[in-house]
């Protein structure tokens, strides 16, 4: 006898529908799984058999063949356990096809017959065709975020069989408590001084511009960076689904009651590997930190301590907003549209720029500078040297403008970008910039001089115009860009002490 049950496997951060076909026939007893299963999927035969027997259900003393269709798609993970068990029970006559019609099953099985949540439940549930999906009890809240499907759950396999047989009704777990997403809770009003740093943060939030902060320890670089998410607008429904799906697939933690609607903030340690940052893996392709930061902020503290190879892997996703990971097992595309904020010391000891205090040799400073390649530096629209605040600013300075007030200006500037058909100005192409950000005569002369002197590359000029347009939007003006707009954009791009020399006062071009 045969049976066919719907389920899904994870491909990157999205699900792929899988049909579990089971054939039970006379012959030498055995249990075979075909259809390109990986090691964890092949081990389902032991988990499923133990779970069925532990649930007090009979196991067919026959030849059992399980086919995972489509046969050309590699199947990874343990999320097919429950579908295989139900298909075996249908093929053996314990359940009927009518009782499982319209259902899909996504869960791992324990040896005692318990149902367990699997990573990527949200993406798996969204991928199946049937309108009703059965998941583990602790995955019910996450699965319910998919919308448009009826989500059922059970704690044990024997309970599920009784529910499908009509002996008892499906039980639903109590609704989880509402939990607000905490990202961006820190207020910009806590920052004393740092007028230019606060301004750069506002521009980064409004235009989606990448920001590099260079300065000595204790200057407030991390304090500024952690307040950027609080200035960003909430995610729209589509972006919220993508971010929640990424968090589910990567097992980063998903809110129990709602989609992730606040922009995420990720701050990986500088010892993070290439796979941890960009995603991938030798067996299952999983999203990395840059995908977890999609729609929000990726903060790389102590940027100079990251591996240069890891940092250069950011260059392509910074341009395209996605990361394509290819391995022998397959290729996936992960979302990776984020605002990159980097902070670093100007030299290994951190005191470059303070004559007489730097303890680093010229060779040490050159080695430190080589960790950041020129192409990566060119992708930072703003590069800011952050000085330590003075005692006057710390003890008697006025509190800064709160995040709520700055956020209102950011939202208004984002509205300008929306009318241009984009989410933020950093997405504008060079052709669109010519149309949306014309230069006033004074600004045009300033831009020409910057390019002629070698201060700006062609890419740099485009990024400066994007920043100038964002400054114009924040002030509520319509283009053309004035000389003051371009001057501030140039100042923010060329501000920090050079990383390829000592503290002689040269600037990064």
Short mmCIF file of C-alpha atoms in Angstrom, two decimals:
data_model
loop_
_atom_site.label_atom_id
_atom_site.label_comp_id
_atom_site.label_asym_id
_atom_site.label_seq_id
_atom_site.Cartn_x
_atom_site.Cartn_y
_atom_site.Cartn_z
CA UNK A 1 0.00 0.00 0.00
CA UNK A 2 1.19 3.54 -0.70
CA UNK A 3 0.72 6.92 0.96
CA UNK A 4 1.66 10.49 0.09
CA UNK A 5 2.11 13.23 2.72
CA UNK A 6 3.16 16.88 2.26
CA UNK A 7 6.07 18.49 4.07
CA UNK A 8 9.01 20.81 3.29
CA UNK A 9 12.76 21.23 3.66
CA UNK A 10 14.81 24.37 4.08
CA UNK A 11 16.82 25.86 1.21
CA UNK A 12 18.70 28.81 2.67
CA UNK A 13 16.00 30.87 4.39
CA UNK A 14 13.01 29.72 2.31
CA UNK A 15 11.20 26.42 2.28
CA UNK A 16 10.89 23.95 -0.57
CA UNK A 17 7.81 21.74 -0.73
CA UNK A 18 8.52 18.00 -0.48
CA UNK A 19 6.17 15.07 -1.01
CA UNK A 20 6.88 12.11 1.29
CA UNK A 21 5.85 8.93 -0.52
CA UNK A 22 5.80 5.62 1.37
CA UNK A 23 5.37 2.14 -0.07
CA UNK A 24 4.78 -0.84 2.24
CA UNK A 25 5.10 -4.24 0.56
CA UNK A 26 5.74 -7.88 1.29
CA UNK A 27 9.32 -9.00 1.37
CA UNK A 28 12.33 -8.97 3.62
CA UNK A 29 11.63 -6.41 6.39
CA UNK A 30 13.59 -3.20 5.91
CA UNK A 31 13.35 0.56 5.92
CA UNK A 32 14.90 2.52 3.05
CA UNK A 33 14.86 6.27 2.37
CA UNK A 34 15.64 7.53 -1.14
CA UNK A 35 15.49 10.96 -2.74
CA UNK A 36 18.88 12.51 -1.88
CA UNK A 37 18.57 12.61 1.93
CA UNK A 38 21.52 13.95 3.94
CA UNK A 39 22.85 12.20 7.06
CA UNK A 40 20.34 13.79 9.46
CA UNK A 41 17.51 12.95 7.07
CA UNK A 42 18.63 9.32 6.65
CA UNK A 43 18.68 8.94 10.41
CA UNK A 44 14.92 9.57 10.36
CA UNK A 45 14.39 5.84 9.86
CA UNK A 46 15.68 5.13 13.37
CA UNK A 47 13.88 8.08 15.00
CA UNK A 48 10.59 7.34 13.23
CA UNK A 49 10.58 3.62 14.03
CA UNK A 50 11.40 4.23 17.71
CA UNK A 51 8.77 6.99 17.96
CA UNK A 52 6.04 4.82 16.43
CA UNK A 53 6.80 1.89 18.73
CA UNK A 54 7.08 4.17 21.81
CA UNK A 55 3.63 5.54 20.97
CA UNK A 56 2.07 2.07 21.26
CA UNK A 57 1.51 1.78 17.51
CA UNK A 58 2.44 -1.25 15.48
CA UNK A 59 5.35 -1.16 13.05
CA UNK A 60 4.81 -3.03 9.77
CA UNK A 61 6.96 -6.16 9.62
CA UNK A 62 7.38 -5.59 5.89
CA UNK A 63 9.57 -3.75 3.44
CA UNK A 64 9.11 0.03 3.83
CA UNK A 65 10.40 2.35 1.11
CA UNK A 66 10.29 6.12 1.57
CA UNK A 67 10.76 8.41 -1.44
CA UNK A 68 11.33 12.14 -0.92
CA UNK A 69 10.14 13.95 -4.05
CA UNK A 70 11.38 15.77 -6.04
CA UNK A 71 14.23 13.27 -6.27
CA UNK A 72 16.77 15.78 -7.62
CA UNK A 73 16.54 18.12 -4.61
CA UNK A 74 18.90 17.43 -1.73
CA UNK A 75 16.94 17.01 1.54
CA UNK A 76 18.54 18.30 4.73
CA UNK A 77 17.44 18.33 8.36
CA UNK A 78 15.07 16.42 10.57
CA UNK A 79 11.86 18.30 9.77
CA UNK A 80 10.53 15.40 7.64
CA UNK A 81 10.35 12.99 10.60
CA UNK A 82 6.69 13.57 11.37
CA UNK A 83 5.61 13.42 7.72
CA UNK A 84 7.44 10.09 7.27
CA UNK A 85 5.83 8.65 10.41
CA UNK A 86 2.32 9.69 9.36
CA UNK A 87 2.89 8.35 5.82
CA UNK A 88 4.01 4.98 7.24
CA UNK A 89 0.91 4.84 9.44
CA UNK A 90 -1.33 5.60 6.46
CA UNK A 91 0.39 3.01 4.27
CA UNK A 92 0.06 0.44 7.07
CA UNK A 93 -3.66 1.15 7.52
CA UNK A 94 -3.47 2.73 11.00
CA UNK A 95 -4.75 5.99 9.48
CA UNK A 96 -6.75 6.53 6.30
CA UNK A 97 -5.88 8.84 3.43
CA UNK A 98 -9.08 10.79 4.07
CA UNK A 99 -8.02 11.53 7.66
CA UNK A 100 -4.74 13.15 6.53
CA UNK A 101 -6.06 14.87 3.42
CA UNK A 102 -5.45 18.63 3.47
CA UNK A 103 -2.70 18.34 6.11
CA UNK A 104 1.05 18.93 5.96
CA UNK A 105 3.44 17.93 8.74
CA UNK A 106 6.62 19.70 9.87
CA UNK A 107 8.39 18.49 13.02
CA UNK A 108 11.20 16.34 14.35
CA UNK A 109 10.40 13.22 16.36
CA UNK A 110 12.01 12.18 19.61
CA UNK A 111 12.54 8.50 20.40
CA UNK A 112 9.69 8.71 22.91
CA UNK A 113 7.29 9.98 20.26
CA UNK A 114 7.50 13.66 21.23
CA UNK A 115 7.26 16.38 18.57
CA UNK A 116 10.06 18.94 18.45
CA UNK A 117 10.51 22.28 16.72
CA UNK A 118 12.97 22.52 13.81
CA UNK A 119 14.88 25.63 12.67
CA UNK A 120 13.19 27.51 9.85
CA UNK A 121 9.66 26.51 10.82
CA UNK A 122 8.24 29.74 9.41
CA UNK A 123 9.78 29.22 5.98
CA UNK A 124 8.78 25.55 5.95
CA UNK A 125 5.15 26.30 6.79
CA UNK A 126 4.99 28.98 4.09
CA UNK A 127 6.26 26.49 1.49
CA UNK A 128 3.71 23.68 1.87
CA UNK A 129 0.59 23.49 -0.29
CA UNK A 130 -2.12 22.08 2.05
CA UNK A 131 -4.10 24.67 4.04
CA UNK A 132 -3.58 22.88 7.38
CA UNK A 133 -0.15 22.32 8.92
CA UNK A 134 0.75 20.29 12.01
CA UNK A 135 3.83 21.39 13.96
CA UNK A 136 5.28 20.82 17.42
CA UNK A 137 3.60 22.67 20.29
CA UNK A 138 6.60 24.92 20.91
CA UNK A 139 6.61 25.96 17.23
CA UNK A 140 2.92 26.90 17.06
CA UNK A 141 3.44 30.64 17.66
CA UNK A 142 6.18 30.89 15.03
CA UNK A 143 4.20 28.88 12.48
CA UNK A 144 1.17 31.12 13.04
CA UNK A 145 3.16 34.09 11.71
CA UNK A 146 2.90 32.63 8.20
CA UNK A 147 -0.71 33.75 7.80
CA UNK A 148 -3.26 32.15 5.50
CA UNK A 149 -2.94 28.65 6.99
CA UNK A 150 -4.53 26.79 9.84
CA UNK A 151 -1.86 25.72 12.30
CA UNK A 152 -2.39 22.65 14.47
CA UNK A 153 -0.03 21.19 17.01
CA UNK A 154 0.51 18.17 19.21
CA UNK A 155 2.96 17.22 21.91
CA UNK A 156 3.28 13.53 21.07
CA UNK A 157 2.76 11.29 18.06
CA UNK A 158 0.10 9.18 19.77
CA UNK A 159 -1.89 12.36 20.55
CA UNK A 160 -1.67 13.40 16.90
CA UNK A 161 -2.99 10.00 15.74
CA UNK A 162 -5.98 10.33 18.05
CA UNK A 163 -6.69 13.83 16.72
CA UNK A 164 -6.46 12.74 13.08
CA UNK A 165 -8.66 9.72 13.81
CA UNK A 166 -11.31 12.00 15.29
CA UNK A 167 -11.13 10.50 18.79
CA UNK A 168 -10.18 13.84 20.35
CA UNK A 169 -10.00 17.41 19.11
CA UNK A 170 -6.76 19.24 18.46
CA UNK A 171 -5.61 21.20 21.51
CA UNK A 172 -4.05 24.60 21.08
CA UNK A 173 -1.39 26.07 23.37
CA UNK A 174 -2.28 29.24 25.27
CA UNK A 175 -1.50 32.45 23.35
CA UNK A 176 2.06 33.62 24.08
CA UNK A 177 2.54 36.94 25.85
CA UNK A 178 3.10 39.99 23.70
CA UNK A 179 6.80 40.84 23.72
CA UNK A 180 8.05 44.08 22.23
CA UNK A 181 11.18 43.87 20.12
CA UNK A 182 13.89 45.68 22.08
CA UNK A 183 16.19 46.73 19.23
CA UNK A 184 16.87 50.46 19.07
CA UNK A 185 15.67 51.16 22.62
CA UNK A 186 18.73 53.29 23.50
CA UNK A 187 18.12 57.03 23.10
CA UNK A 188 20.29 59.47 21.21
CA UNK A 189 19.58 62.07 23.89
CA UNK A 190 22.03 60.24 26.17
CA UNK A 191 24.96 61.34 23.99
CA UNK A 192 26.74 64.49 25.17
CA UNK A 193 28.64 66.52 22.60
CA UNK A 194 29.53 64.75 19.34
CA UNK A 195 27.58 67.24 17.20
CA UNK A 196 29.05 65.99 13.92
CA UNK A 197 28.68 62.35 15.00
CA UNK A 198 24.99 62.85 15.78
CA UNK A 199 24.51 64.57 12.43
CA UNK A 200 26.24 61.72 10.59
CA UNK A 201 24.03 59.19 12.39
CA UNK A 202 20.90 61.06 11.31
CA UNK A 203 22.06 61.15 7.69
CA UNK A 204 22.94 57.44 7.79
CA UNK A 205 19.45 56.59 9.07
CA UNK A 206 17.66 58.80 6.55
CA UNK A 207 19.60 57.71 3.47
CA UNK A 208 20.78 54.19 4.34
CA UNK A 209 24.41 55.35 4.10
CA UNK A 210 27.29 53.28 5.47
CA UNK A 211 29.31 54.97 8.22
CA UNK A 212 32.87 54.49 9.46
CA UNK A 213 33.87 56.03 12.79
CA UNK A 214 37.55 56.31 13.66
CA UNK A 215 38.72 57.56 17.02
CA UNK A 216 40.50 56.78 20.27
CA UNK A 217 39.02 54.41 22.88
CA UNK A 218 36.25 55.97 24.94
CA UNK A 219 35.29 58.57 22.35
CA UNK A 220 31.71 57.27 22.08
CA UNK A 221 31.80 55.36 18.78
CA UNK A 222 29.93 52.33 20.11
CA UNK A 223 27.50 54.54 22.01
CA UNK A 224 26.57 56.33 18.80
CA UNK A 225 26.28 53.14 16.74
CA UNK A 226 23.91 51.45 19.20
CA UNK A 227 21.48 54.34 18.87
CA UNK A 228 21.14 54.10 15.09
CA UNK A 229 18.37 51.42 15.05
CA UNK A 230 16.16 53.74 17.13
CA UNK A 231 16.24 56.27 14.28
CA UNK A 232 15.23 53.85 11.53
CA UNK A 233 11.60 53.43 10.39
CA UNK A 234 9.82 50.17 11.22
CA UNK A 235 9.99 47.38 8.66
CA UNK A 236 7.13 47.08 6.21
CA UNK A 237 5.20 43.81 6.16
CA UNK A 238 7.26 42.21 3.38
CA UNK A 239 10.59 43.13 4.98
CA UNK A 240 9.30 41.94 8.35
CA UNK A 241 8.48 38.53 6.87
CA UNK A 242 11.92 38.27 5.28
CA UNK A 243 13.72 39.20 8.52
CA UNK A 244 11.60 36.85 10.61
CA UNK A 245 12.23 34.05 8.11
CA UNK A 246 15.99 34.68 8.32
CA UNK A 247 15.92 34.60 12.12
CA UNK A 248 13.90 31.39 12.04
CA UNK A 249 16.17 29.65 9.52
CA UNK A 250 19.35 30.73 11.31
CA UNK A 251 17.90 29.96 14.75
CA UNK A 252 18.69 33.51 15.88
CA UNK A 253 15.49 33.64 17.94
CA UNK A 254 12.03 34.69 16.80
CA UNK A 255 9.49 36.73 18.82
CA UNK A 256 6.75 34.50 20.15
CA UNK A 257 3.78 36.57 19.02
CA UNK A 258 4.59 38.92 16.15
CA UNK A 259 6.79 39.36 13.12
CA UNK A 260 10.03 41.24 13.69
CA UNK A 261 8.98 44.76 12.77
CA UNK A 262 11.83 46.76 14.31
CA UNK A 263 15.11 47.01 12.38
CA UNK A 264 17.56 44.42 13.74
CA UNK A 265 20.94 45.33 15.21
CA UNK A 266 23.74 42.80 14.88
CA UNK A 267 27.21 43.26 16.37
CA UNK A 268 29.36 40.14 15.75
CA UNK A 269 32.68 39.76 17.55
CA UNK A 270 35.81 40.53 15.55
CA UNK A 271 36.82 36.85 15.71
CA UNK A 272 33.82 35.91 13.52
CA UNK A 273 34.68 33.61 10.62
CA UNK A 274 33.73 34.05 6.99
CA UNK A 275 30.86 31.55 7.30
CA UNK A 276 29.57 33.21 10.48
CA UNK A 277 29.46 36.60 8.77
CA UNK A 278 28.28 35.85 5.22
CA UNK A 279 26.55 32.51 5.77
CA UNK A 280 26.97 29.10 4.20
CA UNK A 281 28.43 25.96 5.74
CA UNK A 282 29.73 22.63 4.52
CA UNK A 283 26.49 20.70 5.08
CA UNK A 284 23.46 22.98 5.42
CA UNK A 285 23.58 26.48 3.95
CA UNK A 286 22.48 28.83 6.72
CA UNK A 287 22.30 32.65 6.84
CA UNK A 288 25.08 34.63 8.50
CA UNK A 289 25.24 37.88 10.43
CA UNK A 290 24.87 40.09 7.37
CA UNK A 291 21.55 38.42 6.56
CA UNK A 292 20.44 38.67 10.20
CA UNK A 293 21.06 42.42 9.87
CA UNK A 294 18.81 42.69 6.79
CA UNK A 295 16.66 45.80 7.05
CA UNK A 296 18.67 47.07 10.02
CA UNK A 297 22.22 47.73 11.17
CA UNK A 298 25.38 45.62 11.04
CA UNK A 299 27.85 47.07 13.54
CA UNK A 300 31.45 45.92 13.26
CA UNK A 301 33.22 47.16 16.36
CA UNK A 302 37.03 47.07 16.33
CA UNK A 303 36.91 46.88 12.55
CA UNK A 304 40.69 46.74 12.29
CA UNK A 305 40.75 43.48 14.24
CA UNK A 306 38.56 41.59 11.74
CA UNK A 307 40.28 39.35 9.23
CA UNK A 308 40.92 41.30 5.99
CA UNK A 309 39.53 38.37 3.97
CA UNK A 310 36.30 38.45 5.98
CA UNK A 311 35.95 42.21 5.56
CA UNK A 312 36.47 42.09 1.79
CA UNK A 313 33.65 39.54 1.55
CA UNK A 314 31.31 42.43 2.41
CA UNK A 315 32.08 44.37 -0.75
CA UNK A 316 29.60 42.59 -3.06
CA UNK A 317 26.61 42.49 -0.66
CA UNK A 318 27.15 46.18 0.16
CA UNK A 319 26.61 46.95 -3.52
CA UNK A 320 23.83 44.49 -4.38
CA UNK A 321 21.90 43.96 -1.14
CA UNK A 322 22.13 40.15 -1.39
CA UNK A 323 24.79 37.52 -0.78
CA UNK A 324 25.08 34.52 -3.10
CA UNK A 325 26.59 31.48 -1.42
CA UNK A 326 27.66 28.61 -3.68
CA UNK A 327 28.84 25.25 -2.44
CA UNK A 328 29.14 21.78 -3.96
CA UNK A 329 25.79 20.90 -2.34
CA UNK A 330 24.00 23.82 -3.99
CA UNK A 331 23.66 27.58 -4.14
CA UNK A 332 21.35 29.95 -2.28
CA UNK A 333 20.78 33.69 -2.24
CA UNK A 334 20.42 35.34 1.18
CA UNK A 335 19.04 38.85 1.74
CA UNK A 336 21.71 41.28 2.92
CA UNK A 337 20.49 44.87 2.69
CA UNK A 338 21.72 46.70 5.76
CA UNK A 339 23.42 49.85 7.00
CA UNK A 340 27.05 49.05 7.80
CA UNK A 341 28.56 50.92 10.73
CA UNK A 342 32.22 50.32 11.48
CA UNK A 343 34.27 51.66 14.35
CA UNK A 344 37.99 51.35 14.89
CA UNK A 345 40.98 52.95 16.53
CA UNK A 346 43.30 54.99 14.29
CA UNK A 347 46.22 52.70 15.24
CA UNK A 348 46.83 49.62 17.42
CA UNK A 349 47.31 51.65 20.60
CA UNK A 350 44.42 53.98 19.72
CA UNK A 351 46.24 57.27 20.31
CA UNK A 352 47.23 58.26 16.77
CA UNK A 353 46.32 61.90 16.27
CA UNK A 354 47.54 62.82 19.76
CA UNK A 355 51.24 63.82 19.31
CA UNK A 356 53.49 62.33 21.92
CA UNK A 357 51.00 59.70 23.07
CA UNK A 358 51.05 57.14 20.25
CA UNK A 359 53.26 54.14 21.07
CA UNK A 360 52.98 52.45 17.67
CA UNK A 361 55.80 52.17 15.18
CA UNK A 362 55.35 53.15 11.56
CA UNK A 363 55.44 49.47 10.60
CA UNK A 364 52.71 48.62 13.13
CA UNK A 365 50.50 51.42 11.79
CA UNK A 366 51.02 50.24 8.21
CA UNK A 367 50.10 46.66 9.10
CA UNK A 368 47.01 47.91 10.89
CA UNK A 369 45.99 50.05 7.91
CA UNK A 370 46.31 47.16 5.44
CA UNK A 371 43.48 45.32 7.17
CA UNK A 372 41.04 47.68 5.41
CA UNK A 373 41.33 47.58 1.64
CA UNK A 374 40.77 50.65 -0.48
CA UNK A 375 37.68 49.21 -2.22
CA UNK A 376 36.07 48.52 1.17
CA UNK A 377 36.85 52.02 2.44
CA UNK A 378 35.36 53.44 -0.75
CA UNK A 379 32.01 51.86 0.13
CA UNK A 380 31.68 53.92 3.32
CA UNK A 381 29.69 56.99 2.32
CA UNK A 382 30.72 58.78 5.52
CA UNK A 383 33.99 58.49 7.44
CA UNK A 384 34.04 60.34 10.69
CA UNK A 385 36.87 61.02 13.14
CA UNK A 386 35.32 60.92 16.61
CA UNK A 387 37.19 62.85 19.29
CA UNK A 388 36.75 62.27 23.00
CA UNK A 389 34.20 64.74 24.42
CA UNK A 390 35.61 67.50 26.59
CA UNK A 391 35.04 67.73 30.33
CA UNK A 392 32.82 70.75 29.71
CA UNK A 393 30.57 68.72 27.41
CA UNK A 394 30.45 65.74 29.77
CA UNK A 395 29.68 67.59 32.99
CA UNK A 396 27.92 70.80 31.96
CA UNK A 397 26.80 70.15 28.40
CA UNK A 398 23.13 70.23 27.47
CA UNK A 399 21.41 66.88 26.79
CA UNK A 400 21.29 66.00 23.13
CA UNK A 401 18.17 65.93 20.97
CA UNK A 402 16.19 62.74 21.75
CA UNK A 403 15.82 59.95 19.23
CA UNK A 404 12.08 60.62 18.80
CA UNK A 405 12.69 64.11 17.42
CA UNK A 406 15.46 62.97 15.08
CA UNK A 407 13.37 60.00 13.95
CA UNK A 408 10.58 62.31 12.79
CA UNK A 409 13.00 64.04 10.43
CA UNK A 410 14.32 60.68 9.25
CA UNK A 411 10.80 59.45 8.46
CA UNK A 412 10.06 62.64 6.54
CA UNK A 413 13.26 62.21 4.51
CA UNK A 414 12.36 58.59 3.79
CA UNK A 415 9.04 59.81 2.40
CA UNK A 416 11.00 61.79 -0.22
CA UNK A 417 12.82 58.59 -1.18
CA UNK A 418 9.54 56.66 -1.39
CA UNK A 419 8.20 59.19 -3.90
CA UNK A 420 11.30 58.49 -5.99
CA UNK A 421 10.37 54.79 -6.02
CA UNK A 422 13.08 53.61 -3.61
CA UNK A 423 13.33 52.94 0.11
CA UNK A 424 16.31 55.22 0.75
CA UNK A 425 18.64 57.41 -1.27
CA UNK A 426 21.64 55.07 -1.21
CA UNK A 427 19.70 52.84 -3.63
CA UNK A 428 19.74 55.49 -6.37
CA UNK A 429 21.61 54.56 -9.55
CA UNK A 430 23.94 57.01 -11.29
CA UNK A 431 21.32 57.69 -13.95
CA UNK A 432 18.64 58.34 -11.33
CA UNK A 433 21.04 60.67 -9.47
CA UNK A 434 21.39 62.87 -12.54
CA UNK A 435 17.64 63.26 -12.54
CA UNK A 436 16.90 63.44 -8.80
CA UNK A 437 19.98 65.27 -7.50
CA UNK A 438 21.02 68.02 -9.94
CA UNK A 439 23.85 70.26 -8.74
CA UNK A 440 23.62 74.02 -8.38
CA UNK A 441 26.50 75.85 -10.13
CA UNK A 442 28.46 76.30 -6.89
CA UNK A 443 28.06 72.63 -5.97
CA UNK A 444 29.03 71.54 -9.50
CA UNK A 445 32.28 73.52 -9.30
CA UNK A 446 33.03 72.00 -5.90
CA UNK A 447 32.43 68.46 -7.19
CA UNK A 448 34.63 69.04 -10.25
CA UNK A 449 37.49 70.32 -8.10
CA UNK A 450 37.22 67.29 -5.78
CA UNK A 451 37.45 64.86 -8.71
CA UNK A 452 40.24 66.80 -10.46
CA UNK A 453 42.36 66.85 -7.30
CA UNK A 454 42.00 63.09 -6.84
CA UNK A 455 40.01 63.57 -3.65
CA UNK A 456 37.07 61.61 -5.10
CA UNK A 457 36.72 58.65 -7.44
CA UNK A 458 33.76 58.27 -9.78
CA UNK A 459 32.08 56.04 -7.19
CA UNK A 460 32.97 58.54 -4.48
CA UNK A 461 31.33 61.38 -6.40
CA UNK A 462 28.15 59.35 -6.78
CA UNK A 463 28.08 58.55 -3.05
CA UNK A 464 28.73 62.19 -2.12
CA UNK A 465 25.78 63.27 -4.27
CA UNK A 466 23.60 60.64 -2.54
CA UNK A 467 24.60 61.99 0.87
CA UNK A 468 24.01 65.56 -0.32
CA UNK A 469 20.51 64.61 -1.49
CA UNK A 470 19.78 63.08 1.92
CA UNK A 471 20.94 66.30 3.63
CA UNK A 472 18.60 68.22 1.33
CA UNK A 473 15.71 65.88 2.21
CA UNK A 474 16.33 66.20 5.95
CA UNK A 475 16.05 69.97 5.64
CA UNK A 476 12.79 69.62 3.74
CA UNK A 477 14.11 71.26 0.56
CA UNK A 478 13.81 70.22 -3.04
CA UNK A 479 16.92 69.83 -5.26
CA UNK A 480 19.14 71.15 -6.79
CA UNK A 481 21.88 70.47 -4.25
CA UNK A 482 23.44 73.62 -2.87
CA UNK A 483 27.12 74.16 -2.20
CA UNK A 484 26.50 73.76 1.53
CA UNK A 485 24.93 70.32 0.97
CA UNK A 486 27.90 69.09 -1.02
CA UNK A 487 30.40 70.69 1.35
CA UNK A 488 28.97 68.81 4.34
CA UNK A 489 28.86 65.57 2.34
CA UNK A 490 32.52 66.03 1.37
CA UNK A 491 33.48 66.84 4.95
CA UNK A 492 31.79 63.66 6.21
CA UNK A 493 33.51 61.54 3.56
CA UNK A 494 37.01 62.97 4.05
CA UNK A 495 36.99 63.62 7.79
CA UNK A 496 39.00 60.90 9.59
CA UNK A 497 42.73 60.81 10.11
CA UNK A 498 44.35 58.69 7.40
CA UNK A 499 44.77 55.02 8.19
CA UNK A 500 47.72 54.53 5.86
CA UNK A 501 50.05 57.03 7.51
CA UNK A 502 50.88 58.36 10.92
CA UNK A 503 48.94 61.21 12.53
CA UNK A 504 50.46 63.79 10.20
CA UNK A 505 47.04 65.26 9.51
CA UNK A 506 46.42 63.67 6.14
CA UNK A 507 42.91 62.49 5.23
CA UNK A 508 41.30 59.45 3.67
CA UNK A 509 40.31 60.32 0.11
#
